[in-house]
Tab-separated table of C-alpha atoms and ligand atoms in Angstrom:
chain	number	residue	atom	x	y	z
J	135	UNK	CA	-23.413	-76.812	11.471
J	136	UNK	CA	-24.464	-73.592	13.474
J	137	UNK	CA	-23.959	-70.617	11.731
J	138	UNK	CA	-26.525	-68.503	13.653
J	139	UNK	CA	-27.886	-67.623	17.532
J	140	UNK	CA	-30.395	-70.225	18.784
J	141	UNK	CA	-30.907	-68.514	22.549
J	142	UNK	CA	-32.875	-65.492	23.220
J	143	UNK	CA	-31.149	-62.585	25.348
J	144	UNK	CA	-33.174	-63.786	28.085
J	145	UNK	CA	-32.369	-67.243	28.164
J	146	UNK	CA	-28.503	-66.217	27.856
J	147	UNK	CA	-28.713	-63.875	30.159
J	148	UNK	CA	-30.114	-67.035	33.065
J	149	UNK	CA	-27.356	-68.909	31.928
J	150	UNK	CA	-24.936	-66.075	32.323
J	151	UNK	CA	-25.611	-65.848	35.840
J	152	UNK	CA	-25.679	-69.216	36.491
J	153	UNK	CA	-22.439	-69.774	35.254
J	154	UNK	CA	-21.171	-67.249	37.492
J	155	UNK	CA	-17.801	-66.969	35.172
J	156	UNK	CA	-16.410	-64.046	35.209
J	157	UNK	CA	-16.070	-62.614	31.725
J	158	UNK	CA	-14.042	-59.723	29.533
J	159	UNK	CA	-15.771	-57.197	27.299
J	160	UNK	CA	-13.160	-56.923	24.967
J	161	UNK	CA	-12.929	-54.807	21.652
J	162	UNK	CA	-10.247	-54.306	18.312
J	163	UNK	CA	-10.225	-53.954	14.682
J	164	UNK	CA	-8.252	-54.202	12.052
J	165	UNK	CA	-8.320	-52.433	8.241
J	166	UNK	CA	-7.160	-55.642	6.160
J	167	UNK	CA	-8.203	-57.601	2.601
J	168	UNK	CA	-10.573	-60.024	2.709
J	169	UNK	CA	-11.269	-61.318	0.109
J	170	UNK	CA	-14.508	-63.608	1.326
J	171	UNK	CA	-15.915	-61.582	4.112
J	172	UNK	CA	-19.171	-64.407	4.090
J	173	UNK	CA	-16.877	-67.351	4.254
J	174	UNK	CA	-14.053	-65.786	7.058
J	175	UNK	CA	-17.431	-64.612	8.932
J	176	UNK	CA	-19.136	-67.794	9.141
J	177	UNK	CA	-14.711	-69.125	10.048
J	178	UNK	CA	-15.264	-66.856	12.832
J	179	UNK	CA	-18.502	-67.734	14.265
J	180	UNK	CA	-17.722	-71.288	14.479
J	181	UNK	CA	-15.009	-70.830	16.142
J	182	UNK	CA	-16.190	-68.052	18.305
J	183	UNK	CA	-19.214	-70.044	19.493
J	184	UNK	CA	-17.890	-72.650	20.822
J	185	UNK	CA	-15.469	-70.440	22.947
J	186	UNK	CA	-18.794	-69.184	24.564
J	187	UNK	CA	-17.804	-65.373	22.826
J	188	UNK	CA	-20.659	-63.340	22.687
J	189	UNK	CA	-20.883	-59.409	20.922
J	190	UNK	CA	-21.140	-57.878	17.883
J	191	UNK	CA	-18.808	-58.063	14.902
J	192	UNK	CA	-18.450	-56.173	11.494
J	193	UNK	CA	-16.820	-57.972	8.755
J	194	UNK	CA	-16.069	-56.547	5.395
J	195	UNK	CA	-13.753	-56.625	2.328
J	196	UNK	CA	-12.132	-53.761	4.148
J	197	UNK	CA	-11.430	-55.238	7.917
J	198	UNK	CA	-12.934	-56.134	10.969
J	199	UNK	CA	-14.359	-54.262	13.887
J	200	UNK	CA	-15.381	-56.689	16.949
J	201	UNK	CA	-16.976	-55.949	20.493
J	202	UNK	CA	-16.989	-58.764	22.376
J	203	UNK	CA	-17.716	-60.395	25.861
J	204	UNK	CA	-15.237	-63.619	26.188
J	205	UNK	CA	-15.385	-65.833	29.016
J	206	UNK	CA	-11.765	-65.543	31.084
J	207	UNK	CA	-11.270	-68.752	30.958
J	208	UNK	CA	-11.393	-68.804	27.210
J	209	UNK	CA	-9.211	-65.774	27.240
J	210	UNK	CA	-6.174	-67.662	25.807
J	211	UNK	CA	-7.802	-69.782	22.934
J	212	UNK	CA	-9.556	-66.883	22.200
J	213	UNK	CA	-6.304	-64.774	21.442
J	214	UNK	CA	-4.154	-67.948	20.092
J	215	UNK	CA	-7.400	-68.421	17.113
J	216	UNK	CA	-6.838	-64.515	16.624
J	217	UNK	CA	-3.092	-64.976	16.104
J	218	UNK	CA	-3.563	-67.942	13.910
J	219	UNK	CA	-5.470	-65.531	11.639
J	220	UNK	CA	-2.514	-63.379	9.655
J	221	UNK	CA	-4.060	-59.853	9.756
J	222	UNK	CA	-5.130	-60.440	13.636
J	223	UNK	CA	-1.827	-61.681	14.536
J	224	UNK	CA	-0.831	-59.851	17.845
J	225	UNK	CA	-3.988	-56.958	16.943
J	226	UNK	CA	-4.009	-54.575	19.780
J	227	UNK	CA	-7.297	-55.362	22.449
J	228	UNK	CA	-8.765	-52.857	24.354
J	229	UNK	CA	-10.252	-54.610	27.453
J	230	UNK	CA	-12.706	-52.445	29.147
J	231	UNK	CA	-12.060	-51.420	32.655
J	232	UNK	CA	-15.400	-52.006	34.484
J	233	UNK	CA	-16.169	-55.450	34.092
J	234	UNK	CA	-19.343	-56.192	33.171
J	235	UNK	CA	-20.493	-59.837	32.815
J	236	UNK	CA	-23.830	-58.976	31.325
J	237	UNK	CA	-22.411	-56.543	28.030
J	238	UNK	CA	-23.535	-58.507	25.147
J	239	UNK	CA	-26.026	-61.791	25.137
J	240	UNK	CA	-25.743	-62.511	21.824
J	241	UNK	CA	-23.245	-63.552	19.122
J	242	UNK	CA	-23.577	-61.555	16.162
J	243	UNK	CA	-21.256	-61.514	13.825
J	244	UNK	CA	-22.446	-59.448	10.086
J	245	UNK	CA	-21.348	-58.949	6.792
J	246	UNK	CA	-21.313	-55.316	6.172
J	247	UNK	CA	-19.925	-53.200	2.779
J	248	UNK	CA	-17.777	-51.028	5.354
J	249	UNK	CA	-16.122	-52.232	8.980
J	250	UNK	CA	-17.571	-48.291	9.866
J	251	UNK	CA	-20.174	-46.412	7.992
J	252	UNK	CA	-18.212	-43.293	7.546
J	253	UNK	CA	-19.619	-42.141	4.218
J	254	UNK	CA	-16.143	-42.104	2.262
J	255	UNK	CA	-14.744	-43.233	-1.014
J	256	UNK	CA	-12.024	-45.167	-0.247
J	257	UNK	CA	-11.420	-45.093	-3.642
J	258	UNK	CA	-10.269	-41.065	-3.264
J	259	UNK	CA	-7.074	-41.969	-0.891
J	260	UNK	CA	-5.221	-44.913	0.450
J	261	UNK	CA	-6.583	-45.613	4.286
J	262	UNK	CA	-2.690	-47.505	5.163
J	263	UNK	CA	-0.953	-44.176	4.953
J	264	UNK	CA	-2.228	-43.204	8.099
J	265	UNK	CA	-1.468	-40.762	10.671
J	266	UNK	CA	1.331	-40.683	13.179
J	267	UNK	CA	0.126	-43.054	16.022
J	268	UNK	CA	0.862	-41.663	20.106
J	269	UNK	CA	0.218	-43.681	23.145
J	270	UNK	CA	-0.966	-41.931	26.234
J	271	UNK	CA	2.263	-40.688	27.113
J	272	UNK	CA	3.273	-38.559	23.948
J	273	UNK	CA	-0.423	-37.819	23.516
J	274	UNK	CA	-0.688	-35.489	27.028
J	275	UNK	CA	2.898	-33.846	26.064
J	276	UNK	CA	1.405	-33.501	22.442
J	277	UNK	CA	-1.807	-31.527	23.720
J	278	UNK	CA	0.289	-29.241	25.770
J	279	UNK	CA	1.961	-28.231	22.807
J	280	UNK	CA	0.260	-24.469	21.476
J	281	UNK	CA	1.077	-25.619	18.350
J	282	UNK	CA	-1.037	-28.587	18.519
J	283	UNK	CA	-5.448	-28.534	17.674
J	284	UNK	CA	-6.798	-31.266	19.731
J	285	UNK	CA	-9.869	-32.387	17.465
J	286	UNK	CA	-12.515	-35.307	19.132
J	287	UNK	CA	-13.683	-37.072	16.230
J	288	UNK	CA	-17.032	-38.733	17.809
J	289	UNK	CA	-20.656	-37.035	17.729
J	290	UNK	CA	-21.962	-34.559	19.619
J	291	UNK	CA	-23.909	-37.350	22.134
J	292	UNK	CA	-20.573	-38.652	22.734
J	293	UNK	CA	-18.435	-35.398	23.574
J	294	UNK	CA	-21.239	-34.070	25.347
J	295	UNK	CA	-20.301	-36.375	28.870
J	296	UNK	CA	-16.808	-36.746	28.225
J	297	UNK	CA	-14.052	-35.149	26.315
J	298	UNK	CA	-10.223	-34.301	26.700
J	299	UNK	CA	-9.115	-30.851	27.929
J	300	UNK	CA	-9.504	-28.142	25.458
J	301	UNK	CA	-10.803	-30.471	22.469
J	302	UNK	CA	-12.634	-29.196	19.976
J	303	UNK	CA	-16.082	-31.373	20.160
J	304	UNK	CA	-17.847	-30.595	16.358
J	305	UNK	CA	-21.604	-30.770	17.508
J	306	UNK	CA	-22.019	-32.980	14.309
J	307	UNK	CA	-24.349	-35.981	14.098
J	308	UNK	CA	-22.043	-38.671	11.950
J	309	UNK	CA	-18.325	-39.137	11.086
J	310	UNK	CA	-18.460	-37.814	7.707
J	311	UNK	CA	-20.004	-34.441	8.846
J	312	UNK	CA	-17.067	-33.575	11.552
J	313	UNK	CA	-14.621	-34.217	8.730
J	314	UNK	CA	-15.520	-31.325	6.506
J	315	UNK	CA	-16.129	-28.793	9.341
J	316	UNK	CA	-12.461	-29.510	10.593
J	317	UNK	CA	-11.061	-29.209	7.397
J	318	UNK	CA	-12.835	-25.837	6.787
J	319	UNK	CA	-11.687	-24.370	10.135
J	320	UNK	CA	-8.396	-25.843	9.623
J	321	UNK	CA	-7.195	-24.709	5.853
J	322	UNK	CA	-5.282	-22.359	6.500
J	323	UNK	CA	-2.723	-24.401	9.055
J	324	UNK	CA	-2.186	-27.153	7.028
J	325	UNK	CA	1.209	-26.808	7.233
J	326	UNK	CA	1.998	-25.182	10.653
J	327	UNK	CA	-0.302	-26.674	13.384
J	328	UNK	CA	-0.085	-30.694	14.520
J	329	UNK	CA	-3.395	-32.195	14.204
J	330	UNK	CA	-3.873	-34.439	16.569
J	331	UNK	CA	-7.332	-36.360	16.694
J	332	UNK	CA	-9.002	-38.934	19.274
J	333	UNK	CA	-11.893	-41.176	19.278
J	334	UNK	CA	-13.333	-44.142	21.147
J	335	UNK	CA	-11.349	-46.844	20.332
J	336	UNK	CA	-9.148	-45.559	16.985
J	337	UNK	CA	-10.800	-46.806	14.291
J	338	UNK	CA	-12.531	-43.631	13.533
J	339	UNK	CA	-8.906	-41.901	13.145
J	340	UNK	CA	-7.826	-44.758	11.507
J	341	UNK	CA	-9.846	-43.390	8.737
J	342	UNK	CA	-9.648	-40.054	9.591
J	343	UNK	CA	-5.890	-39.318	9.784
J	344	UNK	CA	-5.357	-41.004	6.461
J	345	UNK	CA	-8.292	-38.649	5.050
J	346	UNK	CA	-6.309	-35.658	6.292
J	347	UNK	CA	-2.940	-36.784	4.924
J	348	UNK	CA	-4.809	-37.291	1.720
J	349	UNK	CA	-6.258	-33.279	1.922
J	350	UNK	CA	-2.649	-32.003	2.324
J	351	UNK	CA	-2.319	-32.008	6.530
J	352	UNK	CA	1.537	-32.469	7.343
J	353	UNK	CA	1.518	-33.136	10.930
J	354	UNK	CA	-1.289	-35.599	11.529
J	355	UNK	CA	-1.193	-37.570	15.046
J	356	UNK	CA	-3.855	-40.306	16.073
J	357	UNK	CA	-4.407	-41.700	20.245
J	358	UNK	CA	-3.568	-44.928	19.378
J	359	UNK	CA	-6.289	-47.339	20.941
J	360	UNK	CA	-8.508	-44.106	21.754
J	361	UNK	CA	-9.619	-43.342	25.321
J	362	UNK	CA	-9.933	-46.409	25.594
J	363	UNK	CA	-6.806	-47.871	25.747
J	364	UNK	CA	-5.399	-43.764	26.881
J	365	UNK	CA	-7.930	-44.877	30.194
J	366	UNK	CA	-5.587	-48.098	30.712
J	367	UNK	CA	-2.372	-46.352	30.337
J	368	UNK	CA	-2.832	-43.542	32.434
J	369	UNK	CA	-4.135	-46.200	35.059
J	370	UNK	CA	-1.107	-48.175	34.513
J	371	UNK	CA	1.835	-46.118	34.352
J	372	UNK	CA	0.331	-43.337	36.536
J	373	UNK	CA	-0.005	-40.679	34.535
J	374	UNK	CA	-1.773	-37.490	34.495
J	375	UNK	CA	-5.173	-38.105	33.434
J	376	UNK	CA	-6.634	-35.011	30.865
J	377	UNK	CA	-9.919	-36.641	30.554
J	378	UNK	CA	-12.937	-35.456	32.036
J	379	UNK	CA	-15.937	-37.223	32.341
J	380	UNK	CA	-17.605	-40.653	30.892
J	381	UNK	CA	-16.643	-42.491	27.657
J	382	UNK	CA	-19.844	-42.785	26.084
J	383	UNK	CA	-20.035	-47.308	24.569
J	384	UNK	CA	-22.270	-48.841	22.570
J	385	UNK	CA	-23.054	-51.410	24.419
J	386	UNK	CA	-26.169	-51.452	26.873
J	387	UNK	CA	-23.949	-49.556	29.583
J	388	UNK	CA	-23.847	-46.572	27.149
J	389	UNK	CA	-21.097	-44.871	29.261
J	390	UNK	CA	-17.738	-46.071	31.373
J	391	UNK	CA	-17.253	-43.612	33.965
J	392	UNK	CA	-13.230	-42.179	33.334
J	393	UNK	CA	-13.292	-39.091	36.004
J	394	UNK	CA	-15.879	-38.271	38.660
J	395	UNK	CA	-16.467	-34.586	36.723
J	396	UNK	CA	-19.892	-34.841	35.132
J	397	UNK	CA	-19.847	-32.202	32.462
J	398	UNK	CA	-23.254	-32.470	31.315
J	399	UNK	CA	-26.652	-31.732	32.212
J	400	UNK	CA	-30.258	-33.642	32.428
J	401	UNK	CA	-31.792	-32.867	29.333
J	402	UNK	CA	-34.995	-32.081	31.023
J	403	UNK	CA	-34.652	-30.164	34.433
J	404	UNK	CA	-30.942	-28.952	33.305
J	405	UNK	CA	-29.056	-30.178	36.915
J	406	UNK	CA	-25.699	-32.045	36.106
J	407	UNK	CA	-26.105	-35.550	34.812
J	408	UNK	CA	-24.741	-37.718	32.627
J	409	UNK	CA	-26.764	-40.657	32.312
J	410	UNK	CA	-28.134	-41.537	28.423
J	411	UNK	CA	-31.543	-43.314	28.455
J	412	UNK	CA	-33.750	-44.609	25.916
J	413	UNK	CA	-37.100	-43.093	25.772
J	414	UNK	CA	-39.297	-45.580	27.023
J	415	UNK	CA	-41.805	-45.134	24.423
J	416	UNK	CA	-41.137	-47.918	22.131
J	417	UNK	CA	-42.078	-45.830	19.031
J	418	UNK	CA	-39.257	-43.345	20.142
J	419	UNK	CA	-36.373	-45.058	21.685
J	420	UNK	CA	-34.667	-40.945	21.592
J	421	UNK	CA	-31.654	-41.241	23.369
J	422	UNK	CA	-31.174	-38.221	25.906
J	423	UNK	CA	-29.799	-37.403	29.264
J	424	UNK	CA	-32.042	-37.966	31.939
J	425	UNK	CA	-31.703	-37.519	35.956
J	426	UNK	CA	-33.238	-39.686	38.347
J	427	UNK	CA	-35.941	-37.746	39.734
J	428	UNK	CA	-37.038	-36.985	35.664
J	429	UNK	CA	-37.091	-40.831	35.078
J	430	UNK	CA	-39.568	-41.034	37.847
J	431	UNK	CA	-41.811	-38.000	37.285
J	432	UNK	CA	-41.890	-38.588	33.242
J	433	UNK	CA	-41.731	-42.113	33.300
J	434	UNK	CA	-38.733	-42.490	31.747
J	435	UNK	CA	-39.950	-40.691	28.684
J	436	UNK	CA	-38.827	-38.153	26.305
J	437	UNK	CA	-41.651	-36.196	26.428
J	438	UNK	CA	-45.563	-35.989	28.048
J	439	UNK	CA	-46.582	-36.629	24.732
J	440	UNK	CA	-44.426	-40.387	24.832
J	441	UNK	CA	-45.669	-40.520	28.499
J	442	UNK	CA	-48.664	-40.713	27.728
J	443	UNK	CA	-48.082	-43.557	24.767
J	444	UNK	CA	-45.933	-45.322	27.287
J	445	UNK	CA	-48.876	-45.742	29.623
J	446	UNK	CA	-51.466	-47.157	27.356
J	447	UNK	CA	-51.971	-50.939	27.336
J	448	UNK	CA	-49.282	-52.919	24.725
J	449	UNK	CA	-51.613	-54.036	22.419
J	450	UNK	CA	-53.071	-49.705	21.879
J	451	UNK	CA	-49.063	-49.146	22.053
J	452	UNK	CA	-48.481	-51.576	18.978
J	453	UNK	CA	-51.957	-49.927	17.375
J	454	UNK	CA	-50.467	-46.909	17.591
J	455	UNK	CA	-46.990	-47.824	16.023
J	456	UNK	CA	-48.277	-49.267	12.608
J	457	UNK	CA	-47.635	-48.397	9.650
J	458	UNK	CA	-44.875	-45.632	11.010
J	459	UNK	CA	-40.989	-45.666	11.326
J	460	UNK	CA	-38.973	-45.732	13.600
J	461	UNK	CA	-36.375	-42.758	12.551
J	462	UNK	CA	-35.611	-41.502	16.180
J	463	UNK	CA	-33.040	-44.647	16.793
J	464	UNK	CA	-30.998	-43.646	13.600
J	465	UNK	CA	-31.413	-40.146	13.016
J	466	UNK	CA	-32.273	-38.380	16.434
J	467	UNK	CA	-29.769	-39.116	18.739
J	468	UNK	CA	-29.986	-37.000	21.520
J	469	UNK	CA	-31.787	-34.088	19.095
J	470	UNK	CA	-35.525	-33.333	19.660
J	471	UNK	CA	-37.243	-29.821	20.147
J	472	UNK	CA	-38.563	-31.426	23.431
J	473	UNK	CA	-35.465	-31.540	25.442
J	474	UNK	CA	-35.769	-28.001	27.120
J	475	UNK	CA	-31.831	-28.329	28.060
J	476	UNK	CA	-30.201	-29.744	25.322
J	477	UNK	CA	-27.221	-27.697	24.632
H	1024	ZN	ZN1	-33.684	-33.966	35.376
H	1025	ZN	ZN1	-39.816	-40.108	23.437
C-alpha cells in the first residue's frame, strides 16, 4: 500500500502540464476529535491519492487544516469522500480565485500535536464556544459601526500588502503574540466595543474568538471563511469591496492579488511593491519585498553580503552552509537590519 510521495516536484510538475487538466486549489478545516490522527491520516492519503489531490494537510487530535490542489474532474468524489467523513460533512471550501494549476506538487499529508501552532493551552478554555460568525455582508455593515475595533489577526508580513480599511495590523511575528497586545489595548472595552477579528481563511479566529470569550469579551464577531471566502462574496453578490491590496498564501504564489492598490513598498529602494521573494541565498531564504529592477541589480538577494554567497560555485555555497542553521525561514520573516525600507 502507498502511504507516502514517490514523484519528485519536478517530475509532477511534467506530468502536470502534460495532463493539461485544469485543477482547483482548494482549502478548509475543521476543529473536531480524532481520536487516531495516524490511522484517519494514512484513511486520507489513500484516498486522496488516487483522486490525483495534491497539497499539504495538518491532522491532529484537535482537527484538520488542508490546502489542496484537486483535479476538476475529481471535484465531486473529492467532496462526496469529505461528506462521507462525519466532522467534514458539508465543511465550508474556500476555492481560490486565480487558478493556478501548478500550487502544490506534492501530497503531504502530517501528523501534527496542533491543526495551527498557536502557542495555547487548550486546556485554559473551550475552542467550540466561539465567536459570533459574519459573512461578507454583515461584516462591511459591522466595520462601519464606531462601536466596532476591526482587529487583523495575521503577522506583520501578511498585513503589510493587504489589509481591510481601518484594521488594526499588530506588527507581531506569530499568533500567540497579537493575542496579548489586543487584549492589553482592549481591557478596558470589554464590555462596550464589538470585536470583530479577520484572518486568512478563519481558522486563526476560530481560535482566537473563543480565546477572547474565554478573557471576558462580550461582543466577539469572526469573517467567517476569512478574506478568503469575504473575496468570493463580494465578487458574487456585488458588494462593496473594503479590502485593499493582496492576500498574502502560503503556497508558492505567496500573494492573490484582491484590489489593484499596492500598499507596500520594496524593501530595498522603498518604491511601491508588493511582491515577497525568497532570498536567493540558500543559507537565507529571508522573505522580503523586492521590486523588479532590485531582483536584477542584487540578484535576487537580501543583501550584498548573500549576493555575493549566491554567486559562488554550489559546491563553495554548500561549504559555506555547514555546520550552521537555517533560522531565517522560521524566525526572520520579512525582519533583517538589511532591509533599508522595512517599515
Ligand atoms: Zn526596489
Ligand atoms: Zn539573504
Amino acid at each position: 500500500m502507498q502511504l507516502y510521495n514517490t514523484l519528485s516536484a519536478k517530475e509532477r510538475e511534467a506530468l502536470i502540464e502534460e495532463a493539461g487538466k485544469e485543477r482547483l486549489t482548494i482549502s478548509f478545516y475543521q476543529y473536531a476529535h480524532i481520536k487516531n490522527p495516524e490511522l484517519f491520516r494514512n484513511h486520507l492519503f489513500i484516498t486522496w491519492n488516487e483522486l490525483d489531490v495534491l497539497g499539504r494537510i495538518y491532522v491532529a487530535f484537535e482537527g484538520i487544516n488542508a490546502q489542496l490542489s484537486v483535479p476538476a474532474e475529481n471535484f465531486e468524489a473529492f467532496k462526496k469522500h469529505l461528506d462521507s467523513i462525519s466532522f467534514l460533512e458539508n465543511v465550508r471550501l474556500n476555492i481560490a480565485i486565480e487558478q493556478d494549476n501548478k500550487s502544490f506538487l506534492k501530497l503531504k499529508v502530517k501528523v501534527r500535536d496542533k491543526i495551527v501552532a498557536d502557542g495555547l493551552d487548550d486546556n485554559l478554555f473551550d475552542v467550540t464556544k466561539k465567536g459570533i460568525h459574519v459573512d461578507a455582508e454583515k461584516f462591511n455593515e459591522l466595520i462601519e459601526d464606531p462601536d466596532t475595533v476591526l482587529v487583523d489577526m495575521r503577522n506583520h508580513y501578511e498585513s503589510e500588502i493587504g489589509h481591510f480599511k481601518n484594521a488594526i495590523t499588530p506588527d507581531v511575528d506569530t499568533f500567540r503574540d497579537s493575542l496579548d497586545i489586543i487584549e492589553n489595548d482592549l481591557k478596558d472595552h470589554k464590555e462596550d466595543k464589538k470585536l470583530v477579528m479577520y484572518c486568512t481563511g478563519g481558522i486563526r479566529c476560530e481560535k482566537a474568538s473563543a480565546y477572547y470569550k474565554h478573557k471576558g469579551f462580550k461582543q466577539v464577531y469572526q469573517l467567517e471563511g476569512g478574506i478568503i471566502e469575504y473575496t468570493r462574496q463580494v465578487q458574487d453578490k456585488k458588494l462593496e469591496n473594503k479590502f485593499m491590496g493582496k492576500n498574502f498564501v502560503f503556497d508558492h504564489r505567496r500573494g492573490e492579488r484582491i484590489t489593484d492598490d499596492v500598499i507596500a513598498n520594496c524593501h530595498q529602494c522603498g518604491k511601491p511593491c508588493d511582491n515577497h521573494v525568497n532570498c536567493a541565498n540558500e543559507a537565507c531564504h529571508l522573505l522580503f519585498i523586492q521590486c523588479e529592477e532590485c531582483a536584477t541589480s542584487m540578484d535576487q538577494c537580501c543583501s550584498t553580503a548573500c549576493k555575493d554567497i549566491h554567486a559562488l560555485p554550489f559546491e563553495e555555497q554548500k561549504a559555506l552552509r555547514k555546520g550552521k542553521t537555517v533560522s531565517n525561514k522560521i524566525f526572520k520573516k520579512g525582519r533583517s537590519e538589511v532591509l533599508k525600507y522595512k517599515k
